Short mmCIF file of C-alpha atoms in Angstrom, two decimals:
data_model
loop_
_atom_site.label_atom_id
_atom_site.label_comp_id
_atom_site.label_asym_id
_atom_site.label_seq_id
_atom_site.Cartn_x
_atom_site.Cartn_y
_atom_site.Cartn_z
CA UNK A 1 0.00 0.00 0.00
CA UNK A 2 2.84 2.79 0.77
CA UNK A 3 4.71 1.51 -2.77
CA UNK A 4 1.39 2.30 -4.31
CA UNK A 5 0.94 5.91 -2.47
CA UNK A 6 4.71 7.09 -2.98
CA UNK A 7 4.20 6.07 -6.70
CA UNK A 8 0.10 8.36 -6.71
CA UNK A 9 2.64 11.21 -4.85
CA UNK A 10 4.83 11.13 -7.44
CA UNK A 11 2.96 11.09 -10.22
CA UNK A 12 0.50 13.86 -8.65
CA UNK A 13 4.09 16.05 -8.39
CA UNK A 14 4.79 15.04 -11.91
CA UNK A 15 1.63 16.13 -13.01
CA UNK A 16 1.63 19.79 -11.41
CA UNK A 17 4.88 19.95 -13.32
CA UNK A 18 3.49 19.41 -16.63
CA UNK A 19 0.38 22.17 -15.56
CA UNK A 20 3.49 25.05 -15.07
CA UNK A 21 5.30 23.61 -17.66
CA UNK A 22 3.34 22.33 -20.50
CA UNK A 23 5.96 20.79 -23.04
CA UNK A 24 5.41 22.98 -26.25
CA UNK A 25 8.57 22.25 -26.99
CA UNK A 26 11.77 20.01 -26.10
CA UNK A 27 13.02 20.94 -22.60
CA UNK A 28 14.20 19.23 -19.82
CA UNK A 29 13.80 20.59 -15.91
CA UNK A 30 15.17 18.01 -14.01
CA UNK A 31 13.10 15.39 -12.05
CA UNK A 32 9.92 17.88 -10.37
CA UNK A 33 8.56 21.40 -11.25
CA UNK A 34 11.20 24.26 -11.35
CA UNK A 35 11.45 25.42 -7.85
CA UNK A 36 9.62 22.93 -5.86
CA UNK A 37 12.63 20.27 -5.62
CA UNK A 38 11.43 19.41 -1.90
CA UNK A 39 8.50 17.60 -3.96
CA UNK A 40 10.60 15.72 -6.17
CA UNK A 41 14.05 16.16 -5.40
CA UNK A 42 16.45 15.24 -7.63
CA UNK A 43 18.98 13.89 -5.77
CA UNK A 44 21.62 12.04 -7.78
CA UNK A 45 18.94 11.66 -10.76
CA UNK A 46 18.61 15.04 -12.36
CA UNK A 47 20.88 13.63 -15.19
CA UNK A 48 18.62 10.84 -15.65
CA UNK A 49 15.47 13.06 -15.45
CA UNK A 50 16.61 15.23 -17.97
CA UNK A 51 17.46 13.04 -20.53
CA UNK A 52 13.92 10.90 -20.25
CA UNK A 53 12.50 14.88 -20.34
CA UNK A 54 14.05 14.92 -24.22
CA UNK A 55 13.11 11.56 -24.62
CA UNK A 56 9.20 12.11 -24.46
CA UNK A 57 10.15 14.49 -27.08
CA UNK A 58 11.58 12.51 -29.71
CA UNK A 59 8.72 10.51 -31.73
CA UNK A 60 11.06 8.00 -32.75
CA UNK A 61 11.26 6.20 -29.80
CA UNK A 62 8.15 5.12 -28.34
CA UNK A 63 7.28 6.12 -24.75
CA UNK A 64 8.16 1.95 -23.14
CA UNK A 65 11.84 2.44 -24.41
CA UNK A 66 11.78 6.36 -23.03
CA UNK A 67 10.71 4.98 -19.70
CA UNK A 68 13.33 1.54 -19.66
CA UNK A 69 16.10 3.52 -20.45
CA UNK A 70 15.04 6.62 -17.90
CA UNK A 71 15.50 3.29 -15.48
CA UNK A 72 18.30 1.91 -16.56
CA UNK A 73 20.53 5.34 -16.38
CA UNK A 74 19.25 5.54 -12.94
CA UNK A 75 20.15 2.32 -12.03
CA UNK A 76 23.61 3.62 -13.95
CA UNK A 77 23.66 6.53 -11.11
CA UNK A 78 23.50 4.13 -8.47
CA UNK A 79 26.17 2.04 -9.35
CA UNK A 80 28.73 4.91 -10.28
CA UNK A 81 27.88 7.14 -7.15
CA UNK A 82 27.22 4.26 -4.15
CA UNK A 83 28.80 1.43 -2.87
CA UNK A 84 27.25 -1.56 -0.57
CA UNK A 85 23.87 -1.63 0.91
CA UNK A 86 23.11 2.19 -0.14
CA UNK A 87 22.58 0.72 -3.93
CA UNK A 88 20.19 -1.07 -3.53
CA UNK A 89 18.36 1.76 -1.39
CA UNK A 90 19.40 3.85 -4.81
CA UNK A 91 17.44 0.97 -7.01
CA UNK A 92 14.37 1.12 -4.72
CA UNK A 93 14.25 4.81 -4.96
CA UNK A 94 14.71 4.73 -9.01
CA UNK A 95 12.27 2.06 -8.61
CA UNK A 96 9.18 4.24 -7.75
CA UNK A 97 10.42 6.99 -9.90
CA UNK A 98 10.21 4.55 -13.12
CA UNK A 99 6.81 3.40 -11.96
CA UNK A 100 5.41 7.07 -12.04
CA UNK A 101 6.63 7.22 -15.45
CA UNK A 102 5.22 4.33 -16.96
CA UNK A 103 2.16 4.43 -14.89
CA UNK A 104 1.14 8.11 -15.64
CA UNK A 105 3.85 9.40 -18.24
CA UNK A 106 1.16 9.73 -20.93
CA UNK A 107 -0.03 12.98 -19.97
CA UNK A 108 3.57 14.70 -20.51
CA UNK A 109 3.92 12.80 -23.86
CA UNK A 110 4.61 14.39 -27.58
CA UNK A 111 2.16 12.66 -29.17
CA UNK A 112 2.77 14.16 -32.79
CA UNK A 113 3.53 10.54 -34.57
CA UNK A 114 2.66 8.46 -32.05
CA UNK A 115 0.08 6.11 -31.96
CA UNK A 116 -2.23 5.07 -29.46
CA UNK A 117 -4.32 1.82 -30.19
CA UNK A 118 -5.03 -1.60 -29.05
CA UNK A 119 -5.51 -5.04 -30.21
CA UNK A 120 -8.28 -7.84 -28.77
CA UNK A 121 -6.04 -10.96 -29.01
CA UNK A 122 -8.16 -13.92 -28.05
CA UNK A 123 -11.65 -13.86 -26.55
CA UNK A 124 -13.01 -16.98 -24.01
CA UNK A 125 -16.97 -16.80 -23.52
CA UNK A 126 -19.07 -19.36 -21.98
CA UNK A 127 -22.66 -19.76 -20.00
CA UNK A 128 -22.79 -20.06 -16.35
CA UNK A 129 -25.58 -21.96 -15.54
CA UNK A 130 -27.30 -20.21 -12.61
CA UNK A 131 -30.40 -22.99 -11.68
CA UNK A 132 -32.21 -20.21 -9.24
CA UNK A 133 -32.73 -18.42 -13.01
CA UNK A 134 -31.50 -17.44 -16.39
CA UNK A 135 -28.24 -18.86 -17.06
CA UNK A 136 -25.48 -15.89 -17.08
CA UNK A 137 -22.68 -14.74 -20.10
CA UNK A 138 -19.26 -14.07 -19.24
CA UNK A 139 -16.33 -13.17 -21.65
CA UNK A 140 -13.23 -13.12 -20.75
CA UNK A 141 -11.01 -10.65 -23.21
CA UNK A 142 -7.34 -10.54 -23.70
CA UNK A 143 -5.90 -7.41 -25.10
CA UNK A 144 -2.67 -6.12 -26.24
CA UNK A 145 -1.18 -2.51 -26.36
CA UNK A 146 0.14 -2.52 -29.91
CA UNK A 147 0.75 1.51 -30.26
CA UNK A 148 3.76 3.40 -28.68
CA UNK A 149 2.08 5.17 -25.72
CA UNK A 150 1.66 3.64 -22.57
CA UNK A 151 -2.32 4.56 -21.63
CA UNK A 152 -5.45 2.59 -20.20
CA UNK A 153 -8.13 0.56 -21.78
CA UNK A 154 -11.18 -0.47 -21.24
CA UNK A 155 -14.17 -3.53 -22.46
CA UNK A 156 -18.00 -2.58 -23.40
CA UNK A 157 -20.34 -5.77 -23.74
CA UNK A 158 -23.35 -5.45 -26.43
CA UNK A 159 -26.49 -7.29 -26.92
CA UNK A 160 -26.92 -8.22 -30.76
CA UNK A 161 -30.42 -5.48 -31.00
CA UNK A 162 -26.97 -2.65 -29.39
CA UNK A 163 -27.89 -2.61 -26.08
CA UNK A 164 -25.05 -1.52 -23.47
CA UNK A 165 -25.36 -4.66 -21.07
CA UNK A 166 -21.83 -4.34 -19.46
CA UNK A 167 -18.58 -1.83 -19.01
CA UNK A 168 -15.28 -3.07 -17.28
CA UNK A 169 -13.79 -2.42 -15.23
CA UNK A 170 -16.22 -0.71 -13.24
CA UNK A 171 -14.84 2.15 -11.26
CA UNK A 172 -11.07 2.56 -13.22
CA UNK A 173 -9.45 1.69 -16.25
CA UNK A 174 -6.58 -1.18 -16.66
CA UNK A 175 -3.10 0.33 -17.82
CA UNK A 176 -1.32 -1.33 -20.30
CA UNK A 177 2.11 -0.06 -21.17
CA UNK A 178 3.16 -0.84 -24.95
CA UNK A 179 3.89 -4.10 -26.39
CA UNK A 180 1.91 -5.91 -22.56
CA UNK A 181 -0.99 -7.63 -22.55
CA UNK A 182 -3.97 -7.65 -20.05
CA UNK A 183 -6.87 -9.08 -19.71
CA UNK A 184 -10.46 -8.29 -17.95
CA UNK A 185 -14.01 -10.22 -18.23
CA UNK A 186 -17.49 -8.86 -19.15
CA UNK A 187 -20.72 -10.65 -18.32
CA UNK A 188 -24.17 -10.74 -16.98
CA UNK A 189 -23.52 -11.18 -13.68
CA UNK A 190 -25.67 -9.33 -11.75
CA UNK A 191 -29.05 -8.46 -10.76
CA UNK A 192 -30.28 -7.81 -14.34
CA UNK A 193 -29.51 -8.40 -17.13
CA UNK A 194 -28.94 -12.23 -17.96
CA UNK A 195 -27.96 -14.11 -20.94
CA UNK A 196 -30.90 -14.04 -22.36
CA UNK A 197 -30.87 -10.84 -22.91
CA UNK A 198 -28.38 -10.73 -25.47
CA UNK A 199 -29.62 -12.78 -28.13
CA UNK A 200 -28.52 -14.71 -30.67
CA UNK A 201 -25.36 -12.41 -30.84
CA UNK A 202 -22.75 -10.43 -28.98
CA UNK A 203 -20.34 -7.71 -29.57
CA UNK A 204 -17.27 -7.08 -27.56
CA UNK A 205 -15.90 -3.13 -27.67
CA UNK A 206 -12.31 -2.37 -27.03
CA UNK A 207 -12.00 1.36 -25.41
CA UNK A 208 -8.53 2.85 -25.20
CA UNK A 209 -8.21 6.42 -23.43
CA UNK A 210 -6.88 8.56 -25.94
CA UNK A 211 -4.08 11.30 -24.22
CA UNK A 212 -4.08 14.35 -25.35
CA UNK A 213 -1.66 17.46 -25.24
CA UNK A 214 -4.19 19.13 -22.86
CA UNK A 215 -3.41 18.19 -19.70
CA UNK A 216 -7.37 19.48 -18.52
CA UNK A 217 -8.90 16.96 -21.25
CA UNK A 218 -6.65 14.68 -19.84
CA UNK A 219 -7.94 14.42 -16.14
CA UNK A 220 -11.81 13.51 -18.22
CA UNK A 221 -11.29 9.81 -19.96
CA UNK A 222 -11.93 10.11 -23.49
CA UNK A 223 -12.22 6.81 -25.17
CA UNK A 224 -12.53 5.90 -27.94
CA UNK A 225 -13.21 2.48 -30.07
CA UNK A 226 -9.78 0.71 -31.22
CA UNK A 227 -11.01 -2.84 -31.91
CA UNK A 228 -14.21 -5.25 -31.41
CA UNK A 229 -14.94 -8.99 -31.40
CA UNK A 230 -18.07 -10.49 -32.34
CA UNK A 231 -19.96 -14.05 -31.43
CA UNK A 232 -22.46 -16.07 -30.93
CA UNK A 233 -24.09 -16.75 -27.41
CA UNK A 234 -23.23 -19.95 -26.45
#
């Protein structure tokens, strides 16, 4: 739980650096906003910082090798500058810093060239036979990030007449950083509806959120369709 919080704080410190800094153009400020270092101090890693900075700049490298190499020089740092115990403390440290990166690092991304998409790779669906009722759907979806910008997807379920029976996940979005796969199910399970209720048909919707340059239309998800699988109930 505190890996997860230090990782929220500095991404949250990342992100009020990109609001007083939008990147218009190529520039590097270290690792935190210009003159609020006791947020995100640099320490050893300004070097580092800097050069991923240029990185997210250069459309010719998409934003998973920015982000490995952004670790790697840190874990460079670390080595050259400590000795013993204190580099692995170092490693932890770059550690979190990498996760912020590829967790949230879409929002400080050029995107001019880049492409954000997604793939549905294989889709399992079966009936659950529920003998209080209707039987239930479920559909289990793997997906793949097959752009160059790390961002967050997520699954619609459709009857075959277009009805919206299902959206997941529920309450937040599955990030997928490029060339990973995830999956996440869809169903009927609930209250209402049930299988039944789909018809002969169904239709699968792959939703990636799109990033934009904007860093206010980035805090409201705006997906969009990037691929779709359709079947017959079983």
């Amino acid at each position: 739980m505190k890996s997860k919080l230090l990782t929220l704080t500095i991404a949250i410190c990342l992100l009020f650096s990109f609001w007083i800094a939008p990147p218009a153009i190529a520039q590097a400020n270290g690792c935190g906003p210009q003159n609020f270092d006791f947020l995100i101090p640099d320490g050893s890693f300004t070097e580092a910082c800097n050069r991923h900075d240029l990185c997210y700049s250069d459309v010719n490298i998409d934003q998973a090798g920015c982000d490995r190499r952004f670790q790697q020089d840190m874990y460079a740092i670390c080595e050259r500058d400590y000795s013993g115990s204190n580099v692995s403390y170092c490693k932890a440290i770059a550690d979190y810093y990498y996760r912020a990166v590829a967790n949230f690092g879409e929002v400080f991304i050029t995107l001019d060239g880049r492409k954000v998409s997604g793939e549905i790779v294989t889709v399992n669906a079966r009936r659950i036979d529920d003998w209080l009722g209707d039987d239930e759907f479920e559909a289990c979806v793997t997906f793949k990030n097959n752009g160059t910008v790390n961002t967050e997807y997520d699954l619609e379920l459709y009857s075959q007449s277009g009805s919206l029976i299902d959206r997941e996940p529920d309450t937040y979005e599955v990030n997928v950083q490029v060339g990973y796969s995830a999956q996440t199910c869809v169903g009927t399970d609930g209250i209402y509806p049930s299988i039944s209720d789909l018809g002969n048909q169904y239709k699968i919707i792959l939703r990636v959120d799109a990033p934009s340059e904007s860093l206010l239309a980035n805090l409201v998800n705006d997906f969009v369709a990037v691929d779709w699988y359709e079947g017959n109930t079983p």
